[in-house]
Amino acid sequence: MEFQDRVRSALGRAAIRSQQRSAGPPRTTRAELVDWVRAHLPDRTMVVVSNREPYSHVREGKELRWVRNAGGVTVALDAVAQALGGIWVAHGNGSGDRAAADAHGRVACPPERPRYTLRRVWLTREDHARYYSGFSNAALWPLCHIAYVRPRFRLEDWERYREVNRRFAEATLEEVGDKPALVFIQDYHLALAAASIKERRPDLQVLMFWHIPWPNPEVFRILPWRTEILEGLLANDLIGFHIREHALHFLDSVAASLEARVDRERLAVERGGRRSWVRHFPIGVNADEIAAMSDSAETRAAERAIRERLELGNCRVGLGVDRLDYTKGIPERLEALERLFEKRPEWVGRLCFIQIGVPSRIELREYRNVLTRARAIAERINSRFPRASSSGAPTVHLIEASLDFRDLVPYYRMADLCAVTSLHDGMNLVAKEYLAATPDLEGALVLSPFTGAARELERAWIASPYDREGLADAYHAALVEPPDARNERMAALRETVLRRNIYDWTIEVLDAVVGLNLRTPAMETSEISGD
Ligand code: GDG
């Protein structure tokens, strides 16, 4: 086979695979993902690099207890790391992390059945304040989300971000040694890690997934260190986003800020004899596991207990589940609920709303403000629109807590309506988890058009969080839709979520990298056919 044909077929594989997936129900299971990585990546050490660790240790008196991070991405990559016996490099922030690790910060994971090495990177309080709260969450996060919170650019934060990124890269290089490896970096906290890794080991395959939106170039160009961030990202062989629009914004930002050959057609950048591919891979959730959890007797019992505890009676139930983050549109969602009660008083006493708000980044003022606003609006609704006939139980329940995922599922299951009203969101997993957790199809999803999820979940009730009237009307329309139409709509949405789960996503991303194996820097862009 001609060289170009081999390249073409390698790059086309991911596309064919994704076409096959969207054509029918077969979807990947965790076991199939494990088989796939064993078959396709047998000769490489797999290294995951992320800010958050897959397992952390906490001190309880004199005892050390370990806790698993149950997020979908972590669960899938943990399965890959276990199958290949790889390495995971992450910030060790548990109260018992140092005690559980060896002198190099290594700890065998999963703790109950070791299969791979977690290498913990230690950060000081100052590192965390500048690298994490400062540059990652007060500069990059608002810059990329365009939620009208002004990004804060401080030289000290930037310098520390650079340094911490270097430390993550050092730890990765130490663990890899001189072996061949595939390094998979997660998210905006680590935009510069690939550059330091490639500087010393240009032969390693390095890819990064950017979980949040990428803004348009006009917005991105306000970042004083934009060229450094872009150069850092272009050290990756592959950069993944959730949706095509973010991938194109990234390419436009490169074109606007760097001397580089940008191919918008094939989604690639060539610079200094190197090529980086840019692709979009919409993330999924572990849908089958969530569905099974939702269908269990425990979940039904928990649902009954919640109904009783919150005195929901015969009320229809609206639900929001989010980190308390200004990008999630929580005050906007509640204000639209208030408007619904004003416009359609027939809902007063017949509709309750539960908002689960996970405290998040409270060291930043904007995050404390979201909480204050959400509390104030909830209180106002409760005093303006009390549930007349009941024992004084509130209309809006604001639950400020991080629940165990198992304890979250009964809320998903019982909700007649789930409101996902982000001002901007890379994907939004809550929308997909809600659909997976609604096997009886009794529910409705109201979804912001500014989420990545809205691209796939077109049949949701799409309503803008900036349009209070429209959002209030969407709540009403969703709640009064006749049962047959509602169930048919939910069935279609749910199928979309079940069909492309987190294991499919993992294979799609890794498969694209396997294909890139055939790439050489000397090749002309025009000879390549991407997907
Ligand atoms: C970033 C991007 C992208 C919520 N409350 C609890 C809890 N959660 C879990 C949900 C869900 C996750 O948190 C939230 O995921 P989202 O996707 O909605 O939002 P971000 O945290 O901002 O995630 C986003 C995502 O990365 C993945 O790429 O979709 O756009 O911003 O999984 O279930 N989990 C538990 N208790 C809670 O109380 N255990």
Coordinates of C-alpha atoms and ligand atoms in Angstrom, one line a residue:
M1 CA 0.0 0.0 0.0
E2 CA 1.2 3.5 -0.8
F3 CA 2.3 5.6 2.1
Q4 CA -0.4 8.2 1.7
D5 CA -3.0 5.4 1.4
R6 CA -1.8 4.0 4.7
V7 CA -2.1 7.4 6.3
R8 CA -5.5 7.9 4.8
S9 CA -6.8 4.6 6.0
A10 CA -5.4 5.1 9.5
L11 CA -7.0 8.5 9.8
G12 CA -10.3 7.2 8.3
R13 CA -10.6 4.4 10.8
A14 CA -11.8 6.7 13.6
A15 CA -14.4 8.1 11.3
I16 CA -15.7 4.7 10.1
R17 CA -15.8 3.5 13.7
S18 CA -17.9 6.5 14.7
Q19 CA -20.2 6.0 11.7
Q20 CA -20.7 2.4 12.6
R21 CA -21.5 3.4 16.2
S22 CA -24.1 6.0 15.2
A23 CA -25.8 3.4 12.9
G24 CA -26.9 1.0 15.6
P25 CA -27.2 0.0 19.2
P26 CA -24.0 -2.0 19.8
R27 CA -21.9 0.0 22.1
T28 CA -18.7 -0.6 23.9
T29 CA -18.7 -2.1 27.3
R30 CA -15.9 -1.7 29.9
A31 CA -14.7 -5.2 29.1
E32 CA -14.6 -4.4 25.4
L33 CA -12.6 -1.3 26.0
V34 CA -10.1 -3.4 28.0
D35 CA -9.8 -5.9 25.1
W36 CA -9.4 -3.1 22.6
V37 CA -6.5 -1.4 24.4
R38 CA -4.8 -4.7 25.0
A39 CA -5.1 -5.5 21.2
H40 CA -4.1 -2.0 19.9
L41 CA -1.7 -0.6 22.5
P42 CA 0.2 -3.7 23.7
D43 CA 3.7 -2.3 23.3
R44 CA 3.3 1.1 24.9
T45 CA 3.1 2.4 28.4
M46 CA -0.1 4.4 28.8
V47 CA 0.3 7.5 30.9
V48 CA -2.6 9.6 32.0
V49 CA -1.8 13.1 33.2
S50 CA -4.5 15.1 35.0
N51 CA -4.8 17.6 37.8
R52 CA -7.3 15.4 39.7
E53 CA -6.2 12.0 40.9
P54 CA -8.2 8.8 40.3
Y55 CA -7.8 7.7 43.9
S56 CA -7.1 9.8 47.0
H57 CA -6.3 8.9 50.5
V58 CA -7.9 10.6 53.5
R59 CA -6.9 10.5 57.1
E60 CA -9.5 9.3 59.6
G61 CA -8.0 9.5 63.0
K62 CA -5.1 7.2 62.8
E63 CA -6.5 5.3 59.9
L64 CA -6.0 5.9 56.2
R65 CA -9.0 5.4 53.9
W66 CA -9.0 5.7 50.1
V67 CA -11.7 7.2 48.0
R68 CA -12.3 6.7 44.3
N69 CA -13.1 9.5 42.0
A70 CA -16.2 8.2 40.3
G71 CA -16.4 10.7 37.4
G72 CA -17.0 9.0 34.0
V73 CA -13.7 10.0 32.3
T74 CA -11.8 8.8 35.3
V75 CA -13.6 5.5 35.4
A76 CA -12.9 4.8 31.7
L77 CA -9.2 5.9 31.9
D78 CA -8.8 3.9 35.1
A79 CA -10.0 0.9 33.2
V80 CA -7.4 1.5 30.5
A81 CA -4.6 2.1 33.0
Q82 CA -5.5 -1.1 34.8
A83 CA -5.6 -3.1 31.5
L84 CA -2.2 -1.9 30.4
G85 CA -0.6 -1.5 33.8
G86 CA 0.3 2.1 33.0
I87 CA 1.0 5.2 35.0
W88 CA -1.2 8.0 36.2
V89 CA 0.4 11.4 37.1
A90 CA -1.8 13.7 39.2
H91 CA -1.9 16.2 42.0
G92 CA -1.9 14.4 45.4
N93 CA -4.3 16.5 47.4
G94 CA -5.9 14.0 49.8
S95 CA -5.2 14.5 53.5
G96 CA -3.6 11.0 53.7
D97 CA -1.9 11.1 50.2
R98 CA 1.6 11.6 51.4
A99 CA 1.3 9.0 54.1
A100 CA 0.0 6.4 51.6
A101 CA 2.7 7.1 48.9
D102 CA 6.4 6.1 48.8
A103 CA 9.3 8.6 48.9
H104 CA 8.8 9.3 45.1
G105 CA 5.1 10.0 45.5
R106 CA 4.1 6.6 44.1
V107 CA 1.2 4.5 45.2
A108 CA -0.1 1.3 43.6
C109 CA -3.7 1.6 42.3
P110 CA -6.4 0.5 42.6
P111 CA -5.5 0.3 46.2
E112 CA -7.4 -3.0 46.8
R113 CA -6.1 -4.7 43.6
P114 CA -3.0 -2.9 42.3
R115 CA -2.6 -2.8 38.5
Y116 CA -0.8 0.5 37.8
T117 CA 1.2 3.3 39.4
L118 CA -0.3 6.5 40.5
R119 CA 2.5 9.1 40.7
R120 CA 1.4 12.0 42.9
V121 CA 2.7 15.5 42.3
W122 CA 2.9 17.6 45.5
L123 CA 1.9 21.2 45.4
T124 CA 2.3 23.8 48.1
R125 CA -0.6 26.0 49.2
E126 CA 0.9 28.8 47.1
D127 CA 1.2 26.5 44.0
H128 CA -2.4 25.7 44.3
A129 CA -3.5 29.3 44.8
R130 CA -1.6 30.4 41.7
Y131 CA -1.6 27.5 39.3
Y132 CA -5.1 26.1 40.1
S133 CA -7.2 28.9 41.5
G134 CA -5.3 31.7 39.8
F135 CA -4.3 30.9 36.3
S136 CA -6.5 27.8 35.6
N137 CA -9.7 29.0 37.2
A138 CA -9.5 32.8 37.3
A139 CA -7.8 33.3 33.9
L140 CA -8.4 30.3 31.5
W141 CA -11.8 29.2 32.8
P142 CA -13.6 32.6 32.4
L143 CA -11.6 33.3 29.2
C144 CA -12.8 30.1 27.6
H145 CA -16.4 30.3 28.8
I146 CA -17.3 33.9 27.9
A147 CA -19.8 34.0 30.8
Y148 CA -19.1 37.7 31.3
V149 CA -16.8 37.2 34.3
R150 CA -13.7 39.1 33.5
P151 CA -10.6 36.9 33.4
R152 CA -7.8 37.9 35.8
F153 CA -4.3 37.8 34.3
R154 CA -1.6 38.0 36.9
L155 CA 2.1 37.4 36.0
E156 CA 2.7 35.5 39.3
D157 CA -0.2 33.1 38.5
W158 CA 1.1 32.5 35.0
E159 CA 4.7 31.9 36.1
R160 CA 3.5 29.4 38.7
Y161 CA 1.2 27.7 36.1
R162 CA 4.3 27.3 33.9
E163 CA 6.3 25.9 36.7
V164 CA 3.7 23.5 37.9
N165 CA 3.1 22.3 34.3
R166 CA 6.8 21.6 34.1
R167 CA 6.7 19.6 37.3
F168 CA 3.8 17.4 35.9
A169 CA 6.0 16.9 32.8
E170 CA 9.1 16.0 34.9
A171 CA 7.1 13.5 36.9
T172 CA 5.8 12.0 33.7
L173 CA 9.3 11.7 32.2
E174 CA 10.7 10.1 35.3
E175 CA 8.0 7.5 35.3
V176 CA 8.3 6.7 31.6
G177 CA 12.0 6.3 31.7
D178 CA 13.3 5.3 28.3
K179 CA 10.2 3.2 27.3
P180 CA 7.9 4.0 24.5
A181 CA 4.7 5.6 25.8
L182 CA 1.4 7.2 24.9
V183 CA 0.8 10.2 27.1
F184 CA -2.8 11.3 27.5
I185 CA -3.1 14.8 29.1
Q186 CA -6.4 16.1 30.5
D187 CA -7.7 19.6 30.4
Y188 CA -6.8 23.2 30.7
H189 CA -4.8 22.9 33.9
L190 CA -2.0 21.3 31.9
A191 CA -1.8 23.3 28.6
L192 CA 2.0 23.4 28.7
A193 CA 2.8 19.9 29.9
A194 CA 3.2 18.4 26.4
A195 CA 5.9 21.0 25.4
S196 CA 8.2 20.0 28.3
I197 CA 7.6 16.3 27.6
K198 CA 8.3 16.6 23.9
E199 CA 11.4 18.7 24.5
R200 CA 13.1 15.7 26.1
R201 CA 11.3 12.9 24.4
P202 CA 10.1 13.9 20.9
D203 CA 9.5 10.3 20.1
L204 CA 6.6 9.9 22.7
Q205 CA 3.1 10.1 21.4
V206 CA 1.3 12.9 23.3
L207 CA -2.3 13.9 23.1
M208 CA -4.5 16.2 25.1
F209 CA -8.2 16.6 25.6
W210 CA -9.6 20.1 26.3
H211 CA -12.8 19.5 28.3
I212 CA -14.0 23.1 28.2
P213 CA -15.0 25.4 25.3
W214 CA -12.4 27.2 23.2
P215 CA -13.4 30.8 22.6
N216 CA -13.3 32.6 19.3
P217 CA -10.0 34.3 18.4
E218 CA -11.2 37.8 19.3
V219 CA -11.8 36.7 22.8
F220 CA -8.6 34.5 23.0
R221 CA -6.4 37.3 21.9
I222 CA -6.8 39.2 25.1
L223 CA -4.7 36.6 26.9
P224 CA -1.3 38.1 27.3
W225 CA 0.4 34.7 27.1
R226 CA -1.6 33.4 24.2
T227 CA 1.3 32.4 22.0
E228 CA 2.9 30.4 24.8
I229 CA -0.4 28.6 25.5
L230 CA -0.9 27.8 21.8
E231 CA 2.7 26.7 21.3
G232 CA 2.3 24.5 24.4
L233 CA -0.8 22.9 23.0
L234 CA 0.8 22.4 19.6
A235 CA 3.4 20.2 21.1
N236 CA 0.7 17.6 21.3
D237 CA 0.3 15.2 18.3
L238 CA -3.5 15.4 18.8
I239 CA -5.7 17.9 20.5
G240 CA -9.3 16.9 21.2
F241 CA -12.3 19.0 21.8
H242 CA -16.0 18.1 22.4
I243 CA -17.4 19.8 19.3
R244 CA -16.2 20.9 15.9
E245 CA -16.9 24.5 16.6
H246 CA -14.3 24.6 19.5
A247 CA -11.8 22.8 17.2
L248 CA -12.3 25.4 14.6
H249 CA -12.0 28.3 17.1
F250 CA -8.7 26.8 18.2
L251 CA -7.4 26.7 14.6
D252 CA -8.5 30.3 14.1
S253 CA -6.7 31.3 17.3
V254 CA -3.5 29.6 16.0
A255 CA -3.9 31.3 12.6
A256 CA -4.4 34.7 14.3
S257 CA -1.5 34.4 16.8
L258 CA 1.2 32.2 15.3
E259 CA 3.2 31.8 12.1
A260 CA 1.9 28.4 11.2
R261 CA 0.2 26.5 8.4
V262 CA -3.4 26.0 9.5
D263 CA -5.5 23.5 7.5
R264 CA -9.1 24.2 8.4
E265 CA -10.3 21.5 6.0
R266 CA -8.4 18.6 7.5
L267 CA -8.1 20.2 11.0
A268 CA -4.4 20.2 11.3
V269 CA -1.6 22.7 12.1
E270 CA 2.0 22.5 10.7
R271 CA 4.7 24.4 12.4
G272 CA 8.5 24.0 12.6
G273 CA 8.3 20.7 10.7
R274 CA 5.8 19.2 13.2
R275 CA 2.1 18.5 12.7
S276 CA -0.6 18.5 15.3
W277 CA -4.0 17.1 14.5
V278 CA -7.1 18.7 15.9
R279 CA -10.3 16.6 16.3
H280 CA -13.6 16.6 18.0
F281 CA -14.8 13.7 20.1
P282 CA -18.1 14.3 21.9
I283 CA -17.8 12.7 25.3
G284 CA -20.3 10.3 26.7
V285 CA -21.2 8.9 30.1
N286 CA -21.2 5.4 31.5
A287 CA -24.7 5.1 30.4
D288 CA -25.4 1.4 31.0
E289 CA -24.1 1.5 34.5
I290 CA -26.2 4.6 35.3
A291 CA -29.3 2.9 33.8
A292 CA -28.7 -0.2 35.9
M293 CA -28.2 1.8 39.0
S294 CA -31.4 3.8 38.3
D295 CA -33.4 0.6 37.8
S296 CA -32.3 -0.9 41.1
A297 CA -34.6 -1.5 44.1
E298 CA -32.2 0.6 46.2
T299 CA -32.7 3.6 43.9
R300 CA -36.5 3.2 44.1
A301 CA -36.4 3.0 47.9
A302 CA -34.1 6.0 48.0
E303 CA -36.5 8.0 45.8
R304 CA -39.4 7.2 48.1
A305 CA -37.3 8.3 51.1
I306 CA -36.4 11.6 49.4
R307 CA -40.0 12.3 48.5
E308 CA -41.0 11.8 52.1
R309 CA -38.1 13.8 53.6
L310 CA -38.7 16.8 51.3
E311 CA -42.4 16.5 51.6
L312 CA -42.9 16.6 47.9
G313 CA -46.4 15.1 48.0
N314 CA -47.9 15.1 44.5
C315 CA -45.8 17.9 43.2
R316 CA -44.1 17.5 39.9
V317 CA -40.3 17.8 40.4
G318 CA -37.9 20.0 38.6
L319 CA -34.1 19.3 39.1
G320 CA -30.8 21.0 38.6
V321 CA -27.5 19.3 39.4
D322 CA -24.3 21.3 39.1
R323 CA -21.1 22.5 40.7
L324 CA -21.9 26.0 42.0
D325 CA -20.2 27.6 39.1
Y326 CA -21.2 30.9 37.4
T327 CA -21.1 29.2 34.0
K328 CA -23.9 26.8 34.9
G329 CA -26.7 29.4 34.8
I330 CA -28.1 28.5 38.2
P331 CA -29.5 31.9 39.2
E332 CA -30.9 32.2 35.6
R333 CA -32.6 28.9 36.0
L334 CA -34.3 29.8 39.3
E335 CA -35.3 33.3 38.0
A336 CA -37.1 31.6 35.1
L337 CA -38.8 29.3 37.5
E338 CA -40.0 32.4 39.4
R339 CA -41.2 33.8 36.1
L340 CA -43.2 30.6 35.4
F341 CA -45.0 31.0 38.8
E342 CA -45.8 34.6 37.9
K343 CA -47.0 33.8 34.5
R344 CA -48.8 30.6 35.2
P345 CA -49.9 30.6 38.8
E346 CA -51.5 27.1 38.3
W347 CA -48.0 25.7 38.9
V348 CA -47.7 27.1 42.3
G349 CA -48.0 24.3 44.8
R350 CA -47.9 21.8 41.9
L351 CA -44.2 22.1 41.0
C352 CA -41.2 21.9 43.3
F353 CA -37.6 22.4 42.3
I354 CA -34.6 20.7 43.8
Q355 CA -31.2 22.2 43.1
I356 CA -28.2 20.2 44.0
G357 CA -25.3 22.6 44.2
V358 CA -21.8 21.1 44.8
P359 CA -19.6 23.7 46.5
S360 CA -16.8 24.5 44.1
R361 CA -13.7 26.8 44.0
I362 CA -15.0 28.8 47.0
E363 CA -11.7 30.6 47.3
L364 CA -12.8 32.7 44.3
R365 CA -15.3 35.5 44.9
E366 CA -17.3 34.9 41.8
Y367 CA -18.1 31.4 43.0
R368 CA -19.2 32.6 46.5
N369 CA -21.4 35.1 44.6
V370 CA -23.2 32.3 42.7
L371 CA -24.0 30.7 46.0
T372 CA -25.3 33.9 47.6
R373 CA -27.5 34.7 44.5
A374 CA -28.9 31.2 44.3
R375 CA -29.8 31.2 48.0
A376 CA -31.4 34.6 47.7
I377 CA -33.6 33.7 44.7
A378 CA -34.6 30.4 46.3
E379 CA -35.7 32.2 49.5
R380 CA -37.6 34.8 47.4
I381 CA -39.4 32.1 45.5
N382 CA -40.2 30.3 48.7
S383 CA -41.7 33.4 50.3
R384 CA -43.5 34.6 47.2
F385 CA -44.9 31.2 46.1
P386 CA -45.4 29.0 49.2
R387 CA -47.0 25.6 48.8
A388 CA -50.3 26.7 50.3
S389 CA -51.7 23.4 51.4
S390 CA -48.7 21.7 52.8
S391 CA -46.9 21.8 56.1
G392 CA -44.7 24.7 55.1
A393 CA -42.3 22.6 53.0
P394 CA -40.5 24.9 50.5
T395 CA -41.1 25.1 46.8
V396 CA -37.3 25.3 46.1
H397 CA -34.9 23.0 47.9
L398 CA -31.3 24.1 47.6
I399 CA -29.1 21.2 48.6
E400 CA -25.6 22.5 49.0
A401 CA -23.6 19.3 49.1
S402 CA -21.5 16.9 47.1
L403 CA -23.4 13.6 47.1
D404 CA -22.1 10.2 46.4
F405 CA -23.1 9.4 42.8
R406 CA -25.3 6.6 43.9
D407 CA -27.3 9.1 46.0
L408 CA -27.6 11.4 43.1
V409 CA -29.3 8.8 40.8
P410 CA -32.7 8.8 42.7
Y411 CA -32.9 12.5 42.1
Y412 CA -32.4 12.0 38.4
R413 CA -34.9 9.2 38.4
M414 CA -37.6 11.1 40.1
A415 CA -37.3 14.4 38.2
D416 CA -40.1 15.3 35.8
L417 CA -37.9 17.9 34.3
C418 CA -34.1 18.4 34.4
A419 CA -32.9 22.0 33.7
V420 CA -29.4 22.3 32.2
T421 CA -29.1 26.0 31.7
S422 CA -25.3 26.6 31.2
L423 CA -24.2 30.0 29.9
H424 CA -21.5 28.0 28.1
D425 CA -20.3 24.4 28.6
G426 CA -17.9 22.1 26.7
M427 CA -20.3 19.2 26.8
N428 CA -22.4 18.9 30.1
L429 CA -22.6 15.5 31.5
V430 CA -25.6 16.1 33.7
A431 CA -27.9 16.3 30.7
K432 CA -26.6 12.8 29.5
E433 CA -26.6 11.3 33.0
Y434 CA -30.2 12.4 33.5
L435 CA -31.3 10.7 30.3
A436 CA -29.4 7.5 31.1
A437 CA -31.1 7.5 34.5
T438 CA -34.6 7.8 33.2
P439 CA -35.4 4.3 31.9
D440 CA -39.2 4.8 32.3
L441 CA -39.0 7.7 29.9
E442 CA -41.0 9.8 32.3
G443 CA -39.2 13.1 32.2
A444 CA -38.1 16.1 30.1
L445 CA -34.8 17.8 29.5
V446 CA -34.6 21.5 29.2
L447 CA -31.2 22.3 27.7
S448 CA -29.2 25.4 26.9
P449 CA -28.1 25.8 23.3
F450 CA -24.7 26.9 24.7
T451 CA -23.8 23.4 25.8
G452 CA -21.8 20.9 23.6
A453 CA -24.6 18.4 24.5
A454 CA -27.2 20.5 22.6
R455 CA -25.5 19.4 19.3
E456 CA -26.4 15.8 19.9
L457 CA -29.5 16.2 22.0
E458 CA -31.5 18.2 19.5
R459 CA -34.8 17.0 20.6
A460 CA -34.4 18.4 24.1
W461 CA -36.4 21.5 25.0
I462 CA -33.7 24.0 23.8
A463 CA -34.0 27.3 25.7
S464 CA -31.5 30.1 26.3
P465 CA -30.6 30.9 29.9
Y466 CA -30.3 34.6 28.8
D467 CA -34.0 34.6 27.8
R468 CA -36.1 34.4 31.1
E469 CA -39.4 34.4 29.3
G470 CA -38.4 31.7 26.8
L471 CA -36.9 29.5 29.5
A472 CA -40.1 29.9 31.7
D473 CA -42.2 28.9 28.6
A474 CA -39.9 25.9 27.9
Y475 CA -40.5 24.6 31.5
H476 CA -44.2 24.9 30.9
A477 CA -44.2 23.3 27.5
A478 CA -42.0 20.5 28.7
L479 CA -44.3 19.8 31.7
V480 CA -47.5 19.8 29.7
E481 CA -46.4 17.7 26.8
P482 CA -48.8 14.7 26.4
P483 CA -47.4 11.5 27.8
D484 CA -47.0 9.7 24.4
A485 CA -45.1 12.5 22.8
R486 CA -43.0 13.0 25.9
N487 CA -42.0 9.3 26.1
E488 CA -41.2 9.2 22.4
R489 CA -39.0 12.2 22.7
M490 CA -37.2 10.8 25.8
A491 CA -36.7 7.5 24.1
A492 CA -35.0 9.2 21.1
L493 CA -32.8 11.3 23.4
R494 CA -31.9 8.4 25.6
E495 CA -30.9 6.3 22.6
T496 CA -28.4 8.9 21.6
V497 CA -26.8 8.8 25.1
L498 CA -26.8 5.0 25.3
R499 CA -25.3 4.7 21.8
R500 CA -22.2 6.6 22.4
N501 CA -20.9 6.1 25.9
I502 CA -17.7 6.9 27.7
Y503 CA -16.0 3.7 26.5
D504 CA -16.8 4.6 22.9
W505 CA -15.3 8.0 23.5
T506 CA -12.1 6.5 24.9
I507 CA -11.7 4.2 22.0
E508 CA -12.4 6.9 19.5
V509 CA -9.7 9.1 21.0
L510 CA -7.1 6.4 21.4
D511 CA -7.9 5.0 17.9
A512 CA -7.2 8.4 16.4
V513 CA -3.7 8.3 18.0
V514 CA -3.0 4.7 16.9
G515 CA -3.8 6.0 13.4
L516 CA -1.3 8.9 13.8
N517 CA 1.4 6.3 14.3
L518 CA 1.9 6.5 10.5
R519 CA 2.5 10.2 10.4
T520 CA 5.8 11.7 9.5
P521 CA 6.7 15.4 9.8
A522 CA 8.0 15.6 6.3
M523 CA 4.7 14.8 4.8
E524 CA 2.8 17.4 2.8
T525 CA -0.6 18.5 4.3
S526 CA -2.1 18.4 0.9
E527 CA -1.4 14.7 0.5
I528 CA -3.4 13.8 3.6
S529 CA -7.0 12.9 3.8
G530 CA -8.3 13.4 7.3
D531 CA -11.8 12.5 8.6
Ligands
GDG1 C1 -16.2 19.7 32.6 C2 -16.8 20.7 31.5 C3 -17.7 18.6 30.4 C4 -22.6 16.8 40.1 N1 -23.0 16.9 41.4 C5 -22.6 15.8 42.0 C6 -21.8 15.1 41.1 N2 -21.8 15.8 39.9 C7 -21.2 15.3 38.7 C8 -22.2 15.0 37.7 C9 -21.4 15.1 36.4 C10 -20.3 16.1 36.8 O1 -20.3 16.3 38.2 C11 -20.5 17.5 36.2 O2 -20.1 17.4 34.9 P1 -20.5 18.5 33.8 O3 -20.1 18.0 32.5 O4 -21.9 18.9 34.0 O5 -19.6 19.8 34.2 P2 -18.0 20.1 34.7 O6 -17.7 19.6 36.0 O7 -17.9 21.6 34.5 O8 -17.1 19.3 33.6 C12 -18.0 20.0 30.9 C13 -17.0 17.8 31.4 O9 -15.8 18.5 31.9 C14 -16.5 16.5 30.8 O10 -15.7 16.7 29.7 O11 -18.9 18.0 30.0 O12 -18.5 20.9 29.9 O13 -17.1 21.9 32.1 O14 -20.7 13.9 36.1 O15 -22.7 13.8 37.9 N3 -21.2 13.9 41.3 C15 -21.3 13.4 42.6 N4 -22.0 14.1 43.6 C16 -22.7 15.3 43.3 O16 -23.3 15.8 44.2 N5 -20.7 12.3 42.9

